[in-house]
Amino acid sequence: MTLAGAPARRRPLSPAWRRAGTTARDPRLALVCLTYTVLQLLLAAPGRSLAWDESIYFSQVDPRAPAAFFSAPRSRGVTLLGAPVALFTSDPLAIRVFLAVLSGLALFGAFAVWRRLVGGGTAALAALLFGTLWVSLEYGAQMMPNLWVAFGAVAAAGFLLLAVREGPRGRYLLGLALSVGWPTLVRAPDGVWLALPLLAAVVLVPSWRSVRPAAAIAAGLAAGLAEWVAEAYARFGGIGQRLYDSSVIEGGMGLSWNVGNALRSADGPLLCRPCDVGYPPALDTAWWLALPVLAVAGLVVAHRTGRTASAVLPVVCAVALSVPYLFLIPYAAPRFLLPAYALLALPVAGLLTRGVRAVRLRPTGWRLAAAALACALLVGHWAVQLRLLDRQIVSARGTVDHYQALAEAVGRAGVRPPCLLAGWTQPIAYDARCASSVTSYLDTDASVPSPADVLRAARHETVAVLVDPGSPPPAYARGWQRRPLSGKGLGAGWAVYVPRGR
């Protein structure tokens, strides 16, 4: 198999490529990443406590609260994002600020790899296109895996191209291994889906065939999977059982047409499960539908300009990373496709920069009109993204404020550490500094406290069952004392049940 436009192995970059990609004085990418960080600090970070999944991840490294149950589909790498902050504080604002800065640096690092391949302007524009999506801004300051998979995937594809273009130099191979290992560490299945097209490219493209890049990809994958595999045997009974448990929790992994659900959730909700919402307005999802079309156009332009490889590889990786979320699970979330968005931003940016160059060389009337239209559409796109971001922030803040209000009310009801808050309580239990007892089919596991475990825990610590309005307490707590919860932001009917005499 021959990839048109694929460079011969060890072919050095031309002077034009070097001028475009290696200058350290080009500030455009740095300015984009600074803007990305500042927008997060101004819009997305302030005033938000930890969301449901975040509280699970952060509790694993927070010495001030019991660790929440860690289910089979999760990967421990995400917890490392919050570990430096957890050494000093559990303040959500400190976590948000740290992650906003860290994600800005990661955006720079990922797309800086591409400056040698596509030029500084194109790399900066790709980072801008990706970093200004509402979902990228929403998750930059959150402890969630998908954005960090996106950064690793962009860097991995770039390092592989550098390794086959300039030769398998040590720094490229190390970067390739780390860029595959990190996504695997934060989300093991995504790491596998990323490694597959990278390995296939090394094997199938004759001019790319080399043991060392393949070994770097395999080494990164193995290193990233090591903890996941060890935990599979330590907690779940082996790899097969962990995969089975993950499938059950995910609602059954198998062939599933999930493209419609992905479109329904493109502008929110943050988790569409079950995805029974209607399709969003066309204006809100026009960017989502246009992205693959623009990416294909970018492929065509890249082929005509002799840069096929630098456009094809990110598109192939984007498709591979989208497969499980579009065709193997029955629900959707906007964050699931973040890696694909990041990778597809590269050929789209190449298309736009090529158009700008064409206008500069021959500023004909129709070209100037097309450029003006493109600028207007881009400004409109960013306006839509900011509106969607604002809507999601308001919704998310309402949810986490409700969790926080419940946690404070639980404390006023006399449930204080050391304590166990039973029921569907995460992250309310985390905010109250209690252990949690998950009682949903989504997180069933032998390590989750059973009713017998809850009753046993009541002998030596404070135990309470959180009950929402209109619901009865579980059978084992029907004789317990009911304590109504009240406070700002709480509706009537919330209560905790505690053993009598406690």
XYZ file of C-alpha atoms in Angstrom:
502
model
C 0.000 0.000 0.000
C 1.340 3.423 -0.924
C 0.063 6.631 0.576
C 0.155 9.407 -1.995
C 2.279 12.227 -0.760
C 3.911 10.115 1.956
C 7.494 11.254 2.444
C 10.377 8.879 2.033
C 11.948 7.660 5.232
C 14.721 9.868 6.612
C 14.052 12.597 4.051
C 15.091 15.861 5.716
C 12.776 18.819 5.834
C 13.261 21.396 3.113
C 14.350 24.923 4.114
C 10.751 26.107 3.557
C 9.478 23.495 6.013
C 12.143 24.475 8.524
C 11.271 28.159 8.273
C 7.583 27.372 8.710
C 7.890 24.907 11.541
C 10.889 25.489 13.750
C 10.970 29.185 14.544
C 10.628 29.730 18.256
C 9.782 33.367 17.697
C 6.354 32.636 16.192
C 3.952 33.679 18.988
C 0.672 32.668 17.352
C 0.230 29.252 18.924
C 1.228 30.569 22.352
C -1.317 33.382 22.045
C -4.037 30.911 21.093
C -3.278 28.724 24.097
C -3.146 31.734 26.411
C -6.546 32.804 25.102
C -7.878 29.298 25.702
C -6.701 29.393 29.318
C -8.008 32.902 29.975
C -11.444 32.068 28.553
C -11.646 29.101 30.897
C -10.616 31.175 33.903
C -13.167 33.855 33.074
C -16.086 31.705 31.950
C -15.865 28.026 32.850
C -13.802 27.718 36.031
C -15.265 30.066 38.678
C -18.028 29.014 41.038
C -18.258 25.316 40.188
C -17.744 22.519 42.653
C -16.880 19.039 41.422
C -19.389 17.250 39.228
C -20.414 13.618 39.645
C -17.578 11.882 37.793
C -15.016 14.430 38.916
C -15.768 13.769 42.574
C -15.133 10.067 41.982
C -11.789 10.727 40.313
C -10.612 13.363 42.791
C -11.675 11.345 45.836
C -9.105 8.700 44.874
C -6.270 11.137 45.682
C -7.953 13.441 48.223
C -6.766 12.555 51.742
C -9.612 14.588 53.262
C -12.461 12.362 52.046
C -13.105 8.626 51.597
C -12.417 7.297 48.111
C -15.583 6.707 46.093
C -16.225 3.420 44.345
C -14.138 3.171 41.162
C -16.037 1.192 38.529
C -14.657 -1.076 35.824
C -14.762 1.325 32.827
C -12.754 4.042 34.568
C -8.991 4.455 34.238
C -6.745 5.759 37.006
C -4.770 8.203 34.884
C -7.448 10.858 35.293
C -6.805 10.917 39.040
C -3.229 12.061 38.371
C -4.568 15.348 37.009
C -5.806 16.339 40.445
C -3.071 14.746 42.542
C -0.796 17.837 42.724
C -3.685 19.975 43.995
C -4.867 17.291 46.423
C -1.527 17.544 48.248
C -2.554 21.005 49.455
C -6.292 21.537 49.171
C -9.664 20.230 48.034
C -10.890 23.677 47.018
C -12.744 23.313 43.681
C -11.516 26.725 42.517
C -7.891 25.672 43.031
C -8.563 22.519 41.024
C -10.216 24.504 38.232
C -7.418 27.062 37.992
C -4.738 24.372 37.983
C -6.480 22.371 35.255
C -7.193 25.452 33.150
C -3.515 26.331 33.119
C -2.495 22.710 32.582
C -4.905 22.242 29.671
C -3.609 25.445 28.066
C -0.072 24.094 28.259
C -1.245 20.735 26.897
C -2.984 22.451 23.970
C 0.278 24.203 23.168
C 2.357 21.036 23.495
C 0.044 18.942 21.329
C -0.208 21.352 18.407
C 3.394 22.568 18.666
C 4.421 19.127 17.383
C 2.693 20.025 14.111
C 4.536 23.272 13.435
C 7.337 21.365 11.706
C 4.771 19.526 9.606
C 2.186 22.107 8.547
C 3.708 25.432 9.573
C 3.220 27.670 12.580
C 0.152 29.473 11.230
C -1.759 26.305 10.400
C -0.906 24.700 13.736
C -2.061 27.827 15.591
C -5.289 27.982 13.595
C -6.002 24.290 14.264
C -5.509 24.894 17.989
C -7.803 27.921 17.769
C -10.533 25.989 15.965
C -10.406 23.223 18.547
C -9.889 25.380 21.634
C -12.859 27.641 20.898
C -15.407 24.832 20.711
C -17.764 25.114 23.662
C -17.080 21.528 24.672
C -13.294 22.114 24.690
C -13.722 25.143 26.942
C -16.239 23.325 29.120
C -13.889 20.438 29.905
C -10.521 22.212 29.984
C -10.795 22.817 33.732
C -12.466 19.509 34.568
C -11.079 16.154 35.690
C -12.472 14.154 32.790
C -10.555 11.917 30.370
C -11.646 12.778 26.835
C -9.931 16.140 26.407
C -6.649 14.657 27.585
C -7.037 11.801 25.112
C -7.466 14.491 22.439
C -4.202 16.212 23.350
C -2.322 12.915 23.316
C -3.849 11.824 20.007
C -2.863 15.056 18.246
C 0.695 14.803 19.554
C 0.976 11.075 18.734
C -0.025 11.549 15.093
C 2.434 14.427 14.782
C 5.322 12.553 16.349
C 4.747 9.568 14.070
C 4.863 11.798 10.991
C 8.057 13.434 12.236
C 9.612 10.031 12.935
C 8.933 8.749 9.432
C 9.737 12.045 7.727
C 13.006 12.916 9.449
C 13.953 9.451 10.638
C 13.311 7.684 13.967
C 15.203 10.097 16.182
C 15.163 9.459 19.897
C 13.127 12.537 20.836
C 10.439 11.704 18.297
C 10.203 8.093 19.439
C 10.031 9.145 23.086
C 7.345 11.704 22.248
C 5.422 9.080 20.290
C 5.544 6.569 23.152
C 4.463 9.156 25.721
C 1.706 10.482 23.454
C 0.239 6.998 23.083
C 0.827 6.030 26.712
C -0.907 9.059 28.234
C -4.294 8.636 26.473
C -4.157 4.934 27.338
C -3.522 5.755 30.986
C -6.463 8.172 31.206
C -8.870 6.034 29.150
C -7.617 2.565 28.305
C -10.008 1.693 25.429
C -9.297 4.992 23.677
C -5.573 4.281 23.879
C -6.123 1.031 22.007
C -8.262 2.732 19.352
C -5.532 5.351 18.908
C -2.699 2.836 18.655
C -4.442 0.719 16.007
C -4.339 3.239 13.105
C -0.842 4.371 14.080
C 0.467 0.793 13.945
C -1.469 0.127 10.748
C 0.137 3.171 9.118
C 3.636 1.981 10.018
C 2.896 -1.487 8.644
C 0.900 -0.609 5.516
C 2.717 2.437 4.138
C 5.928 1.080 2.528
C 8.002 4.222 3.055
C 7.025 4.320 6.737
C 7.927 0.749 7.637
C 10.317 0.761 10.530
C 10.615 -1.292 13.672
C 11.462 1.616 15.945
C 8.274 3.707 15.511
C 6.182 0.546 15.809
C 8.070 -0.397 18.956
C 7.524 3.088 20.398
C 3.771 2.840 19.798
C 3.628 -0.638 21.318
C 5.726 0.418 24.307
C 3.514 3.428 24.985
C 0.390 1.296 24.726
C 1.799 -1.366 27.055
C 2.925 1.203 29.627
C -0.453 2.922 29.565
C -2.323 -0.378 29.942
C -0.135 -1.781 32.722
C -2.078 -0.280 35.634
C -5.445 -1.067 34.054
C -4.447 -4.705 33.543
C -3.035 -5.025 37.068
C -6.236 -3.595 38.559
C -8.299 -5.905 36.370
C -6.725 -8.909 38.102
C -6.608 -7.316 41.551
C -10.236 -6.120 41.688
C -12.298 -7.589 38.874
C -11.090 -11.130 38.363
C -9.105 -10.616 35.184
C -9.150 -8.719 31.902
C -12.139 -10.575 30.480
C -14.252 -9.994 33.566
C -13.356 -6.303 33.683
C -14.315 -5.907 30.045
C -17.591 -7.711 30.726
C -18.326 -5.531 33.761
C -17.497 -2.440 31.711
C -19.893 -3.546 28.989
C -22.697 -4.039 31.511
C -22.113 -0.616 33.041
C -21.973 1.010 29.596
C -25.357 -0.468 28.752
C -24.072 -3.316 26.608
C -21.182 -2.895 24.178
C -22.032 -4.065 20.693
C -23.005 -2.808 17.257
C -25.210 0.206 17.802
C -26.073 3.091 15.484
C -25.340 5.976 17.833
C -24.756 8.776 15.324
C -28.217 10.211 15.935
C -27.626 10.308 19.682
C -24.293 12.035 19.145
C -26.029 14.707 17.071
C -28.774 15.121 19.680
C -26.141 15.802 22.341
C -23.881 18.007 20.203
C -25.128 21.109 22.041
C -25.890 19.301 25.315
C -26.998 17.697 27.567
C -23.607 16.802 28.974
C -24.777 13.207 29.315
C -27.503 11.902 27.020
C -28.475 8.631 28.718
C -31.077 7.659 27.761
C -30.842 9.987 24.796
C -34.524 10.834 24.517
C -34.116 14.534 23.748
C -34.991 16.021 20.394
C -32.548 17.186 17.761
C -31.082 20.617 18.527
C -31.651 23.689 16.336
C -29.804 23.579 13.030
C -27.828 26.712 13.879
C -26.436 25.074 17.023
C -25.193 21.970 15.213
C -24.186 23.371 11.836
C -20.529 23.235 12.895
C -20.888 19.556 13.846
C -22.317 18.626 10.454
C -19.863 20.844 8.563
C -16.767 19.479 10.288
C -16.475 16.176 8.357
C -17.268 17.947 5.078
C -14.539 20.522 5.683
C -12.129 17.771 6.731
C -12.708 15.935 3.439
C -12.171 19.180 1.544
C -8.962 19.631 3.531
C -7.857 16.163 2.425
C -8.415 17.079 -1.221
C -6.455 20.309 -0.913
C -3.657 18.607 1.010
C -3.361 15.967 -1.719
C -3.107 18.618 -4.425
C -0.371 20.445 -2.527
C 1.683 17.320 -1.802
C 0.871 17.149 1.936
C -1.395 14.126 1.881
C 0.212 12.352 4.801
C -0.166 15.265 7.208
C -3.922 15.340 6.505
C -4.754 11.650 6.078
C -3.216 10.385 9.315
C -5.180 12.708 11.639
C -8.405 11.929 9.786
C -7.834 8.181 10.038
C -7.048 8.485 13.756
C -10.159 10.642 14.249
C -12.327 8.020 12.571
C -10.809 5.235 14.683
C -11.343 7.125 17.947
C -14.951 7.868 16.957
C -15.898 4.257 16.206
C -16.700 3.131 19.773
C -18.763 6.247 20.502
C -20.704 6.252 17.232
C -21.188 2.521 16.649
C -20.581 0.498 19.844
C -22.444 2.172 22.729
C -26.120 3.188 23.049
C -25.742 6.662 24.580
C -23.836 9.885 23.954
C -22.047 12.816 25.541
C -20.505 15.817 23.759
C -17.084 15.128 25.300
C -16.821 11.667 23.735
C -15.809 13.079 20.335
C -13.269 15.620 21.595
C -10.311 13.585 20.227
C -11.935 13.506 16.790
C -12.593 17.255 16.880
C -8.958 17.959 17.760
C -7.590 15.764 14.979
C -10.014 17.013 12.328
C -9.088 20.603 13.179
C -5.736 19.993 11.450
C -6.961 19.357 7.867
C -9.647 22.034 8.301
C -6.993 24.544 9.353
C -4.897 23.478 6.375
C -7.863 24.142 4.091
C -8.388 27.625 5.548
C -4.740 28.646 5.440
C -4.519 27.440 1.856
C -7.516 29.634 1.047
C -5.902 32.646 2.713
C -2.732 32.043 0.725
C -4.702 31.833 -2.520
C -6.420 35.160 -1.801
C -3.095 36.815 -1.065
C -1.525 35.548 -4.277
C -4.474 36.403 -6.520
C -7.019 38.668 -4.815
C -9.752 38.341 -7.432
C -13.273 39.552 -6.750
C -14.822 36.161 -6.128
C -11.940 35.084 -3.931
C -12.277 38.187 -1.775
C -16.024 37.595 -1.529
C -15.456 33.985 -0.530
C -12.917 35.074 2.082
C -15.347 37.626 3.520
C -18.077 34.993 3.685
C -15.716 32.538 5.412
C -14.749 35.167 7.988
C -18.403 35.979 8.657
C -19.234 32.299 9.094
C -16.278 31.831 11.435
C -17.321 34.793 13.588
C -20.873 33.443 13.674
C -19.554 30.015 14.632
C -17.654 31.468 17.581
C -20.702 33.441 18.689
C -22.741 30.210 18.712
C -20.023 28.397 20.663
C -19.944 31.100 23.356
C -23.729 31.004 23.639
C -23.719 27.224 24.007
C -20.927 27.420 26.560
C -22.851 29.952 28.627
C -25.947 27.764 28.582
C -24.026 24.661 29.640
C -22.214 26.536 32.420
C -25.500 27.801 33.851
C -26.970 24.298 33.746
C -23.880 22.655 35.250
C -23.612 25.224 38.012
C -27.239 24.631 38.916
C -26.580 20.907 39.225
C -23.433 21.150 41.335
C -24.973 23.898 43.479
C -27.837 21.505 44.213
C -25.349 18.786 45.199
C -23.544 21.226 47.478
C -26.792 22.401 49.069
C -27.784 18.799 49.787
C -24.367 18.056 51.303
C -24.634 21.079 53.587
C -28.158 20.078 54.625
C -26.985 16.541 55.360
C -24.318 17.992 57.662
C -26.895 20.165 59.449
C -28.974 17.018 59.973
C -26.146 15.598 62.084
C -24.397 13.413 59.487
C -20.725 14.252 59.930
C -17.443 12.413 59.248
C -16.680 9.610 59.666
C -19.902 8.750 57.924
C -21.509 6.666 55.222
C -24.191 8.236 53.042
C -26.170 5.462 51.393
C -28.198 5.696 48.231
C -27.538 7.318 44.851
C -25.424 9.960 46.564
C -22.204 10.667 44.675
C -20.974 13.492 44.713
C -23.193 14.623 47.603
C -21.352 12.155 49.804
C -18.003 13.561 48.679
C -19.064 17.141 49.445
C -20.224 15.953 52.891
C -16.887 14.109 53.356
C -18.704 10.796 53.715
C -18.176 7.435 52.095
C -20.805 6.665 49.482
C -22.958 3.624 48.897
C -23.956 3.412 45.259
C -27.203 1.535 44.702
C -27.631 1.851 40.947
C -27.283 -0.863 38.332
C -24.700 1.365 36.675
C -22.142 0.750 39.399
C -22.952 -2.625 40.901
C -19.935 -4.465 42.224
C -19.056 -6.611 45.208
C -17.014 -3.750 46.647
C -20.077 -1.463 46.848
C -21.681 -1.563 50.330
C -24.696 -3.861 50.480
C -27.562 -3.304 52.938
C -25.778 -5.669 55.318
C -22.597 -3.588 54.971
C -24.553 -0.409 55.692
C -26.057 -1.919 58.839
C -22.621 -3.130 59.937
C -21.123 0.312 59.365
C -23.864 1.830 61.565
C -22.289 0.157 64.598
C -19.160 2.316 64.512
C -19.866 5.399 62.373
C -22.659 7.732 61.367
C -24.813 6.188 58.660
C -27.603 7.885 56.770
C -29.763 7.091 53.768
C -30.524 10.006 51.452
C -34.049 9.856 50.020
C -35.362 12.174 47.326
C -38.838 13.714 47.375
C -41.639 11.225 46.922
C -39.465 8.119 47.373
C -39.660 5.709 50.313
C -36.562 4.641 52.235
C -35.046 1.229 51.455
C -36.528 -1.718 53.331
C -33.674 -1.953 55.838
C -34.142 1.704 56.874
C -37.919 1.872 57.184
C -37.749 1.826 60.974
C -35.082 4.521 61.118
C -35.637 8.126 62.117
C -36.544 10.499 59.303
C -34.803 13.877 59.349
C -36.113 16.388 56.784
C -33.536 18.430 54.908
C -33.960 22.104 54.330
C -31.910 24.980 53.049
C -31.482 27.422 50.231
C -31.769 25.770 46.854
C -33.553 22.657 48.127
C -37.101 21.746 47.311
C -39.441 20.180 49.831
C -39.354 16.454 50.515
C -35.637 15.684 50.739
C -34.725 13.696 53.856
C -32.143 11.440 55.422
C -32.939 8.364 57.459
C -30.629 7.544 60.361
C -30.670 4.661 62.853
C -32.679 5.490 65.947
C -30.589 6.513 68.900
C -27.818 7.982 66.737
